[in-house]
Amino acid sequence: MSKWTEIEKKYYMPTFQRMPVVLVRGQGARVWDDNGREYLDFVGGLAVNSLGHCHPVVAQALAEQGKTLTQTSNLFYSVPQLQLAELLVKNSCFEKVFFTNSGGEANEGAVKLARRYGKLHQDGAYEVITTFDSFHGRTLAMTAATGQKKFQEPYTPMPSGFVNVEANSIEAIKKATTKQTCAVMLEPIQAEGGVNIPSEDYLKKVREWCDLNGILLILDEVQTGMGRLGALFGYQLYGIEPDIITLAKGMGGGVPIGAFLCNKKADGFKAGEHGSTFGGNPLVCAVAYAVSKYIIEYDVADNVQRTGTHLGACLAELKAKHGFIADVRGRGLLWAVEFKKDMAESVMLGCIEKGLLVNKLKPNAIRLIPPLVITKKDADEAVGILGEVLARQTG
Ligand SMILES: Cc1ncc(COP(=O)(O)O)c(C=O)c1O
């Protein structure tokens, strides 16, 4: 064990179940630990390192903006922020954007915007319907939005204004809708909650229901956005347009940035009604602009589609081989392998031993969320290692 594990134990709040690896360097889809061991990284900073580690585009934008201007506050105009805003709006169905420091904060902003809409157009409606097994962040309000008891129970009572209902059920949303409802908030695919794929027409039905009732549809694309599913935004794959979308993770390629974007209907903030000291500062926006421009110009989503389809097919072969695999599911480069037993920890540790990083999603499931620029060869290597590890499991 490295001395850093001891230092962590002594000084860091024990909120994370860390993997037994101290990472010190990264390049592309590879990372190295403090003993110089190399790993193929299929965690990717938890779906953040969209262009891989230390991509030249990221390194150059960081260095150049770091020497130019890093923080201005939002009391002034700043060029990288406005360039990024223009790029995102021009490549989406939205009209306006606000930048935050994280995904959770983007969702907070989206909910505030929906409540604003409720006040302005729905007689003060303020409730947001979300689903069980969703994940929307760790702030207190987003813990209430996140439909998972294990995250809520240590902090009850939860802030009011959120109703958690069954996922992938339009009937559940209909039943929960009242005069107080201002929005429905969903992930296109529940990522942290299990990589749960909804039925093909679910989002369309939710969109129709929201329109019928004059309520907003917020899509949390913090994990699924910026190419992860094989399209720039997940909503494009489901033939709908949300009123508000939230982004974070992959859009900064490693720097902490989030955003919420809205259409004309939801655009309700006036000066002073929302804010952030760091949100959208020149440093992170210069990097996120370079990353987002690269993702769009080089059609990274197309690579995701091709390598993702290949990865999915290889994982399906593993499932056919091992009776203890209950399910393989995903889209683009967001995949879960679910086991019939709680063996994810042992599989994850086995992969580490053989030089592959995967994420333990649940006691019985692992998740693969590699950089969006991986090659088929990287996918083959990962599946090869995973296959060797699974072959040693007793099931
Ligand atoms: C869908 C979704 N929303 C929100 C969040 C929270 O983002 P952050 O950790 O940046 O606050 C996450 C993080 O995993 C997420 O997957």
Tab-separated table of C-alpha atoms and ligand atoms in Angstrom:
chain	number	residue	atom	x	y	z
A	1	MET	CA	0.000	0.000	0.000
A	2	SER	CA	1.190	3.458	-0.843
A	3	LYS	CA	1.755	6.090	1.862
A	4	TRP	CA	-1.044	8.065	0.187
A	5	THR	CA	-3.649	5.549	1.302
A	6	GLU	CA	-2.565	6.178	4.917
A	7	ILE	CA	-2.621	9.935	4.423
A	8	GLU	CA	-6.104	9.694	2.941
A	9	LYS	CA	-7.295	7.660	5.911
A	10	LYS	CA	-5.927	10.248	8.296
A	11	TYR	CA	-6.990	13.494	6.609
A	12	TYR	CA	-9.809	12.913	4.118
A	13	MET	CA	-13.466	12.440	5.023
A	14	PRO	CA	-14.263	8.798	4.404
A	15	THR	CA	-17.031	9.337	1.870
A	16	PHE	CA	-15.445	7.461	-1.025
A	17	GLN	CA	-14.777	3.772	-1.465
A	18	ARG	CA	-11.508	4.225	-3.311
A	19	MET	CA	-9.950	1.698	-5.624
A	20	PRO	CA	-6.523	0.624	-4.355
A	21	VAL	CA	-4.649	2.693	-6.954
A	22	VAL	CA	-2.889	6.066	-6.632
A	23	LEU	CA	-3.016	7.650	-10.072
A	24	VAL	CA	-0.275	10.106	-10.932
A	25	ARG	CA	-0.310	10.497	-14.720
A	26	GLY	CA	-2.520	9.985	-17.759
A	27	GLN	CA	-2.230	10.019	-21.526
A	28	GLY	CA	-5.072	9.205	-23.909
A	29	ALA	CA	-6.966	6.192	-22.576
A	30	ARG	CA	-4.041	5.159	-20.323
A	31	VAL	CA	-3.155	6.114	-16.750
A	32	TRP	CA	-0.181	5.258	-14.552
A	33	ASP	CA	0.019	4.706	-10.796
A	34	ASP	CA	2.723	5.819	-8.359
A	35	ASN	CA	4.621	2.572	-8.991
A	36	GLY	CA	4.738	3.236	-12.730
A	37	ARG	CA	2.107	0.577	-13.555
A	38	GLU	CA	-0.003	1.261	-16.634
A	39	TYR	CA	-3.781	0.818	-16.825
A	40	LEU	CA	-6.301	1.054	-19.632
A	41	ASP	CA	-8.811	3.522	-18.235
A	42	PHE	CA	-12.463	2.550	-18.728
A	43	VAL	CA	-13.581	4.829	-15.886
A	44	GLY	CA	-12.344	8.025	-17.542
A	45	GLY	CA	-12.684	10.238	-14.465
A	46	LEU	CA	-16.299	8.985	-14.185
A	47	ALA	CA	-17.326	9.816	-17.750
A	48	VAL	CA	-15.401	13.094	-17.713
A	49	ASN	CA	-12.222	12.621	-19.756
A	50	SER	CA	-14.079	12.723	-23.055
A	51	LEU	CA	-10.933	13.265	-25.139
A	52	GLY	CA	-8.819	11.026	-22.911
A	53	HIS	CA	-6.165	12.232	-20.513
A	54	CYS	CA	-4.067	15.300	-21.295
A	55	HIS	CA	-5.314	15.661	-24.870
A	56	PRO	CA	-3.239	18.355	-26.641
A	57	VAL	CA	-6.395	20.432	-27.180
A	58	VAL	CA	-7.038	20.458	-23.416
A	59	ALA	CA	-3.394	21.033	-22.479
A	60	GLN	CA	-3.015	23.894	-24.934
A	61	ALA	CA	-6.238	25.659	-23.950
A	62	LEU	CA	-5.321	25.315	-20.251
A	63	ALA	CA	-1.807	26.680	-20.774
A	64	GLU	CA	-2.835	29.550	-23.035
A	65	GLN	CA	-5.799	30.695	-20.966
A	66	GLY	CA	-3.768	30.165	-17.777
A	67	LYS	CA	-1.297	32.735	-19.053
A	68	THR	CA	-3.995	35.121	-20.275
A	69	LEU	CA	-6.931	35.450	-17.856
A	70	THR	CA	-8.420	32.901	-15.479
A	71	GLN	CA	-11.146	34.589	-13.418
A	72	THR	CA	-13.136	37.757	-14.024
A	73	SER	CA	-16.404	37.193	-12.106
A	74	ASN	CA	-19.645	37.439	-13.990
A	75	LEU	CA	-19.762	41.183	-13.481
A	76	PHE	CA	-17.837	41.454	-16.749
A	77	TYR	CA	-18.154	40.038	-20.243
A	78	SER	CA	-15.581	37.375	-21.012
A	79	VAL	CA	-14.772	35.959	-24.433
A	80	PRO	CA	-14.312	32.199	-23.730
A	81	GLN	CA	-17.652	32.078	-21.886
A	82	LEU	CA	-19.521	33.709	-24.730
A	83	GLN	CA	-17.756	31.647	-27.400
A	84	LEU	CA	-18.772	28.482	-25.564
A	85	ALA	CA	-22.349	29.734	-25.079
A	86	GLU	CA	-22.665	30.468	-28.804
A	87	LEU	CA	-21.200	27.079	-29.779
A	88	LEU	CA	-23.569	25.118	-27.529
A	89	VAL	CA	-26.659	27.064	-28.531
A	90	LYS	CA	-25.857	26.849	-32.263
A	91	ASN	CA	-25.437	23.080	-32.002
A	92	SER	CA	-28.566	22.343	-29.955
A	93	CYS	CA	-32.271	23.155	-29.845
A	94	PHE	CA	-31.775	25.709	-27.056
A	95	GLU	CA	-31.620	29.497	-26.929
A	96	LYS	CA	-29.819	30.391	-23.725
A	97	VAL	CA	-27.176	28.929	-21.435
A	98	PHE	CA	-25.847	29.399	-17.886
A	99	PHE	CA	-22.515	27.905	-16.766
A	100	THR	CA	-21.957	26.199	-13.415
A	101	ASN	CA	-19.121	24.350	-11.662
A	102	SER	CA	-20.629	20.859	-11.581
A	103	GLY	CA	-23.487	18.676	-12.695
A	104	GLY	CA	-25.323	18.953	-9.403
A	105	GLU	CA	-25.160	22.724	-9.565
A	106	ALA	CA	-26.411	22.655	-13.165
A	107	ASN	CA	-29.424	20.626	-12.013
A	108	GLU	CA	-30.054	23.050	-9.132
A	109	GLY	CA	-30.117	25.872	-11.671
A	110	ALA	CA	-32.442	23.939	-13.954
A	111	VAL	CA	-34.878	23.352	-11.090
A	112	LYS	CA	-34.732	27.016	-10.081
A	113	LEU	CA	-35.485	27.947	-13.691
A	114	ALA	CA	-38.447	25.546	-13.703
A	115	ARG	CA	-39.726	27.054	-10.437
A	116	ARG	CA	-39.371	30.485	-12.017
A	117	TYR	CA	-41.513	29.206	-14.885
A	118	GLY	CA	-44.014	27.907	-12.358
A	119	LYS	CA	-44.242	31.303	-10.684
A	120	LEU	CA	-44.516	33.206	-13.960
A	121	HIS	CA	-46.873	30.925	-15.881
A	122	GLN	CA	-48.420	28.285	-13.602
A	123	ASP	CA	-49.761	30.075	-10.589
A	124	GLY	CA	-46.747	29.232	-8.418
A	125	ALA	CA	-46.367	25.540	-9.300
A	126	TYR	CA	-43.040	24.330	-7.909
A	127	GLU	CA	-42.952	20.532	-7.754
A	128	VAL	CA	-40.567	18.531	-9.925
A	129	ILE	CA	-41.282	14.888	-10.730
A	130	THR	CA	-38.199	12.643	-10.873
A	131	THR	CA	-37.767	8.865	-10.955
A	132	PHE	CA	-36.572	6.101	-8.655
A	133	ASP	CA	-32.999	5.007	-9.424
A	134	SER	CA	-32.192	8.384	-10.920
A	135	PHE	CA	-29.091	10.326	-9.951
A	136	HIS	CA	-29.015	14.108	-10.084
A	137	GLY	CA	-26.210	15.087	-7.698
A	138	ARG	CA	-25.214	15.463	-4.053
A	139	THR	CA	-26.493	18.896	-3.053
A	140	LEU	CA	-29.399	18.724	-0.614
A	141	ALA	CA	-32.046	19.533	-3.226
A	142	MET	CA	-30.530	17.138	-5.760
A	143	THR	CA	-30.436	14.429	-3.098
A	144	ALA	CA	-34.194	14.933	-2.817
A	145	ALA	CA	-34.471	14.827	-6.611
A	146	THR	CA	-32.388	11.642	-6.744
A	147	GLY	CA	-34.870	8.821	-6.305
A	148	GLN	CA	-32.653	6.594	-4.162
A	149	LYS	CA	-33.393	6.129	-0.462
A	150	LYS	CA	-29.769	5.283	0.394
A	151	PHE	CA	-28.677	8.813	-0.552
A	152	GLN	CA	-31.643	10.500	1.161
A	153	GLU	CA	-31.933	8.657	4.471
A	154	PRO	CA	-28.773	10.013	6.179
A	155	TYR	CA	-30.019	13.579	5.619
A	156	THR	CA	-33.764	13.577	6.151
A	157	PRO	CA	-35.898	15.595	6.207
A	158	MET	CA	-35.455	16.263	2.515
A	159	PRO	CA	-36.241	19.672	1.019
A	160	SER	CA	-39.779	19.671	-0.334
A	161	GLY	CA	-40.759	20.062	-3.950
A	162	PHE	CA	-39.653	16.713	-5.414
A	163	VAL	CA	-41.798	13.679	-6.117
A	164	ASN	CA	-39.935	10.445	-6.923
A	165	VAL	CA	-41.931	7.991	-9.050
A	166	GLU	CA	-41.384	4.676	-10.810
A	167	ALA	CA	-38.938	4.942	-13.715
A	168	ASN	CA	-39.888	4.222	-17.321
A	169	SER	CA	-43.604	4.543	-16.515
A	170	ILE	CA	-45.624	7.290	-18.146
A	171	GLU	CA	-48.563	6.231	-15.953
A	172	ALA	CA	-46.526	6.975	-12.813
A	173	ILE	CA	-45.751	10.481	-14.092
A	174	LYS	CA	-49.387	11.061	-15.000
A	175	LYS	CA	-50.506	9.955	-11.538
A	176	ALA	CA	-47.994	12.228	-9.788
A	177	THR	CA	-48.854	15.322	-11.840
A	178	THR	CA	-50.859	17.931	-9.926
A	179	LYS	CA	-51.516	21.653	-10.118
A	180	GLN	CA	-48.243	22.089	-8.221
A	181	THR	CA	-46.123	20.361	-10.876
A	182	CYS	CA	-43.824	22.675	-12.811
A	183	ALA	CA	-41.505	20.096	-14.415
A	184	VAL	CA	-40.497	16.503	-14.982
A	185	MET	CA	-36.749	15.854	-14.711
A	186	LEU	CA	-35.228	12.690	-16.207
A	187	GLU	CA	-31.972	11.228	-17.434
A	188	PRO	CA	-32.387	9.843	-20.977
A	189	ILE	CA	-30.617	6.731	-19.642
A	190	GLN	CA	-30.243	6.406	-15.875
A	191	ALA	CA	-26.476	6.190	-15.571
A	192	GLU	CA	-25.422	5.901	-11.897
A	193	GLY	CA	-28.694	4.125	-11.126
A	194	GLY	CA	-27.703	1.124	-13.251
A	195	VAL	CA	-27.414	2.165	-16.931
A	196	ASN	CA	-31.164	1.626	-17.213
A	197	ILE	CA	-32.442	2.017	-20.768
A	198	PRO	CA	-36.038	3.235	-21.030
A	199	SER	CA	-38.459	1.865	-23.587
A	200	GLU	CA	-38.033	3.531	-26.977
A	201	ASP	CA	-41.212	5.665	-26.777
A	202	TYR	CA	-40.993	6.666	-23.096
A	203	LEU	CA	-39.425	10.092	-23.598
A	204	LYS	CA	-41.838	10.880	-26.448
A	205	LYS	CA	-44.779	10.056	-24.201
A	206	VAL	CA	-43.354	12.172	-21.376
A	207	ARG	CA	-42.814	15.038	-23.814
A	208	GLU	CA	-46.454	14.784	-24.961
A	209	TRP	CA	-47.704	14.691	-21.368
A	210	CYS	CA	-45.646	17.742	-20.414
A	211	ASP	CA	-46.980	19.672	-23.424
A	212	LEU	CA	-50.547	18.660	-22.662
A	213	ASN	CA	-50.201	19.960	-19.092
A	214	GLY	CA	-48.047	23.009	-19.779
A	215	ILE	CA	-45.164	21.701	-17.660
A	216	LEU	CA	-41.465	21.692	-18.496
A	217	LEU	CA	-39.339	18.715	-19.432
A	218	ILE	CA	-35.809	18.867	-17.988
A	219	LEU	CA	-33.314	16.320	-19.277
A	220	ASP	CA	-30.316	15.689	-17.056
A	221	GLU	CA	-27.624	14.953	-19.635
A	222	VAL	CA	-24.743	15.503	-17.219
A	223	GLN	CA	-23.510	12.008	-18.062
A	224	THR	CA	-25.233	11.246	-21.380
A	225	GLY	CA	-24.485	14.560	-23.109
A	226	MET	CA	-21.555	15.707	-25.258
A	227	GLY	CA	-21.346	12.552	-27.346
A	228	ARG	CA	-21.461	9.818	-24.698
A	229	LEU	CA	-24.434	8.004	-26.266
A	230	GLY	CA	-23.307	8.369	-29.892
A	231	ALA	CA	-25.045	11.687	-30.602
A	232	LEU	CA	-23.999	15.111	-29.358
A	233	PHE	CA	-26.991	15.070	-26.993
A	234	GLY	CA	-28.981	12.041	-25.877
A	235	TYR	CA	-32.329	13.704	-26.647
A	236	GLN	CA	-31.451	13.613	-30.365
A	237	LEU	CA	-31.590	9.821	-30.259
A	238	TYR	CA	-35.124	9.800	-28.878
A	239	GLY	CA	-36.770	12.234	-31.311
A	240	ILE	CA	-37.722	14.857	-28.723
A	241	GLU	CA	-36.596	18.292	-27.610
A	242	PRO	CA	-36.565	19.042	-23.875
A	243	ASP	CA	-37.225	22.544	-22.530
A	244	ILE	CA	-34.137	22.486	-20.332
A	245	ILE	CA	-31.011	20.334	-20.512
A	246	THR	CA	-28.152	20.035	-18.039
A	247	LEU	CA	-24.563	19.166	-18.954
A	248	ALA	CA	-21.248	18.759	-17.098
A	249	LYS	CA	-18.739	15.861	-17.001
A	250	GLY	CA	-17.548	15.376	-20.599
A	251	MET	CA	-17.989	18.955	-21.777
A	252	GLY	CA	-14.880	20.132	-19.937
A	253	GLY	CA	-12.721	17.119	-20.729
A	254	GLY	CA	-11.379	17.226	-17.162
A	255	VAL	CA	-11.935	20.764	-15.912
A	256	PRO	CA	-14.905	21.326	-13.591
A	257	ILE	CA	-17.717	22.903	-15.574
A	258	GLY	CA	-21.448	22.354	-15.939
A	259	ALA	CA	-24.224	24.114	-17.789
A	260	PHE	CA	-27.950	24.355	-18.121
A	261	LEU	CA	-29.546	25.415	-21.360
A	262	CYS	CA	-33.153	26.318	-22.053
A	263	ASN	CA	-35.519	27.086	-24.890
A	264	LYS	CA	-37.484	30.309	-25.284
A	265	LYS	CA	-40.450	28.985	-23.296
A	266	ALA	CA	-38.363	28.256	-20.183
A	267	ASP	CA	-36.139	31.330	-20.429
A	268	GLY	CA	-37.342	33.185	-17.315
A	269	PHE	CA	-34.415	34.518	-15.245
A	270	LYS	CA	-33.956	38.242	-14.822
A	271	ALA	CA	-30.787	40.031	-13.649
A	272	GLY	CA	-29.975	39.088	-10.061
A	273	GLU	CA	-32.187	35.989	-9.929
A	274	HIS	CA	-29.333	33.488	-10.252
A	275	GLY	CA	-25.556	33.637	-10.117
A	276	SER	CA	-22.173	32.036	-9.498
A	277	THR	CA	-18.735	33.420	-8.648
A	278	PHE	CA	-16.715	30.862	-10.590
A	279	GLY	CA	-19.382	29.529	-12.963
A	280	GLY	CA	-18.280	30.009	-16.568
A	281	ASN	CA	-14.939	31.591	-15.774
A	282	PRO	CA	-12.473	32.164	-18.618
A	283	LEU	CA	-10.179	29.264	-17.668
A	284	VAL	CA	-12.753	26.473	-17.655
A	285	CYS	CA	-14.699	27.958	-20.555
A	286	ALA	CA	-11.597	28.177	-22.755
A	287	VAL	CA	-10.967	24.480	-22.131
A	288	ALA	CA	-14.619	23.466	-22.493
A	289	TYR	CA	-14.834	25.506	-25.702
A	290	ALA	CA	-11.802	23.700	-27.132
A	291	VAL	CA	-13.164	20.302	-26.040
A	292	SER	CA	-16.722	20.926	-27.270
A	293	LYS	CA	-15.452	22.317	-30.596
A	294	TYR	CA	-13.275	19.223	-31.032
A	295	ILE	CA	-16.174	16.894	-30.209
A	296	ILE	CA	-18.364	18.658	-32.765
A	297	GLU	CA	-15.798	19.252	-35.543
A	298	TYR	CA	-14.269	15.783	-35.414
A	299	ASP	CA	-17.667	14.111	-34.984
A	300	VAL	CA	-16.490	12.260	-31.891
A	301	ALA	CA	-20.067	10.999	-31.452
A	302	ASP	CA	-19.610	8.973	-34.627
A	303	ASN	CA	-16.566	7.254	-33.102
A	304	VAL	CA	-18.651	6.615	-29.993
A	305	GLN	CA	-21.371	5.040	-32.093
A	306	ARG	CA	-18.941	2.730	-33.911
A	307	THR	CA	-16.701	1.732	-30.995
A	308	GLY	CA	-19.725	1.559	-28.683
A	309	THR	CA	-21.576	-0.835	-30.975
A	310	HIS	CA	-18.433	-2.968	-31.188
A	311	LEU	CA	-17.937	-2.892	-27.407
A	312	GLY	CA	-21.573	-3.854	-26.859
A	313	ALA	CA	-21.254	-6.800	-29.260
A	314	CYS	CA	-18.082	-8.026	-27.499
A	315	LEU	CA	-19.786	-7.744	-24.096
A	316	ALA	CA	-22.750	-9.705	-25.441
A	317	GLU	CA	-20.297	-12.465	-26.425
A	318	LEU	CA	-19.035	-12.543	-22.837
A	319	LYS	CA	-22.619	-12.853	-21.637
A	320	ALA	CA	-23.217	-15.786	-23.980
A	321	LYS	CA	-20.141	-17.465	-22.488
A	322	HIS	CA	-20.792	-16.928	-18.777
A	323	GLY	CA	-24.043	-18.004	-17.175
A	324	PHE	CA	-23.382	-15.749	-14.169
A	325	ILE	CA	-23.804	-12.598	-16.292
A	326	ALA	CA	-27.421	-11.521	-15.870
A	327	ASP	CA	-27.430	-8.659	-18.362
A	328	VAL	CA	-25.305	-6.494	-20.595
A	329	ARG	CA	-26.860	-3.137	-21.464
A	330	GLY	CA	-25.873	0.275	-22.700
A	331	ARG	CA	-25.642	2.660	-25.581
A	332	GLY	CA	-22.704	4.506	-27.089
A	333	LEU	CA	-19.866	4.331	-24.592
A	334	LEU	CA	-21.980	3.873	-21.472
A	335	TRP	CA	-22.249	0.166	-20.624
A	336	ALA	CA	-23.096	-1.977	-17.626
A	337	VAL	CA	-22.431	-5.657	-17.053
A	338	GLU	CA	-24.763	-7.031	-14.387
A	339	PHE	CA	-24.040	-10.279	-12.587
A	340	LYS	CA	-26.419	-12.716	-10.941
A	341	LYS	CA	-24.344	-12.475	-7.733
A	342	ASP	CA	-22.625	-9.627	-5.858
A	343	MET	CA	-19.290	-10.153	-7.576
A	344	ALA	CA	-18.580	-6.670	-8.977
A	345	GLU	CA	-15.907	-5.935	-6.357
A	346	SER	CA	-13.996	-9.101	-7.192
A	347	VAL	CA	-14.283	-8.434	-10.952
A	348	MET	CA	-13.144	-4.828	-10.510
A	349	LEU	CA	-10.122	-5.868	-8.420
A	350	GLY	CA	-9.292	-8.649	-10.882
A	351	CYS	CA	-9.332	-6.102	-13.721
A	352	ILE	CA	-7.041	-3.754	-11.773
A	353	GLU	CA	-4.584	-6.605	-11.296
A	354	LYS	CA	-4.517	-7.107	-15.051
A	355	GLY	CA	-4.236	-3.415	-15.917
A	356	LEU	CA	-7.825	-2.339	-16.613
A	357	LEU	CA	-9.864	0.198	-14.653
A	358	VAL	CA	-13.625	-0.358	-14.552
A	359	ASN	CA	-16.243	1.148	-12.260
A	360	LYS	CA	-18.123	-0.855	-9.635
A	361	LEU	CA	-21.611	0.492	-10.247
A	362	LYS	CA	-23.457	-1.705	-7.759
A	363	PRO	CA	-22.527	-4.784	-5.722
A	364	ASN	CA	-23.645	-6.846	-8.731
A	365	ALA	CA	-22.723	-4.610	-11.676
A	366	ILE	CA	-19.745	-2.909	-13.264
A	367	ARG	CA	-19.846	0.086	-15.613
A	368	LEU	CA	-17.613	0.898	-18.576
A	369	ILE	CA	-17.358	4.626	-19.364
A	370	PRO	CA	-14.103	5.092	-21.298
A	371	PRO	CA	-12.935	8.245	-23.061
A	372	LEU	CA	-15.018	8.938	-26.179
A	373	VAL	CA	-11.951	8.718	-28.408
A	374	ILE	CA	-11.021	5.095	-27.712
A	375	THR	CA	-10.334	2.816	-30.669
A	376	LYS	CA	-11.792	-0.624	-31.418
A	377	LYS	CA	-8.381	-1.969	-30.385
A	378	ASP	CA	-8.790	-0.364	-26.939
A	379	ALA	CA	-12.266	-1.912	-26.675
A	380	ASP	CA	-10.874	-5.324	-27.667
A	381	GLU	CA	-8.091	-5.022	-25.100
A	382	ALA	CA	-10.558	-4.122	-22.350
A	383	VAL	CA	-12.922	-6.951	-23.214
A	384	GLY	CA	-9.929	-9.333	-23.447
A	385	ILE	CA	-8.874	-8.456	-19.888
A	386	LEU	CA	-12.441	-8.560	-18.596
A	387	GLY	CA	-12.870	-11.955	-20.275
A	388	GLU	CA	-9.757	-13.326	-18.554
A	389	VAL	CA	-10.988	-12.044	-15.189
A	390	LEU	CA	-14.468	-13.488	-15.704
A	391	ALA	CA	-13.003	-16.852	-16.734
A	392	ARG	CA	-11.450	-17.060	-13.231
A	393	GLN	CA	-14.735	-16.328	-11.443
A	394	THR	CA	-16.595	-19.249	-10.049
A	395	GLY	CA	-19.984	-17.597	-10.634
B	1	LIG	C1	-26.901	12.198	-14.506
B	1	LIG	C2	-26.085	12.911	-13.483
B	1	LIG	N1	-26.527	14.071	-12.979
B	1	LIG	C3	-25.830	14.755	-12.065
B	1	LIG	C4	-24.638	14.283	-11.583
B	1	LIG	C5	-23.883	15.078	-10.553
B	1	LIG	O1	-22.804	15.703	-11.155
B	1	LIG	P1	-21.629	16.307	-10.239
B	1	LIG	O2	-21.002	15.178	-9.530
B	1	LIG	O3	-20.731	16.993	-11.238
B	1	LIG	O4	-22.279	17.292	-9.325
B	1	LIG	C6	-24.137	13.079	-12.067
B	1	LIG	C7	-22.870	12.538	-11.546
B	1	LIG	O5	-22.561	11.389	-11.670
B	1	LIG	C8	-24.870	12.371	-13.042
B	1	LIG	O6	-24.446	11.205	-13.543
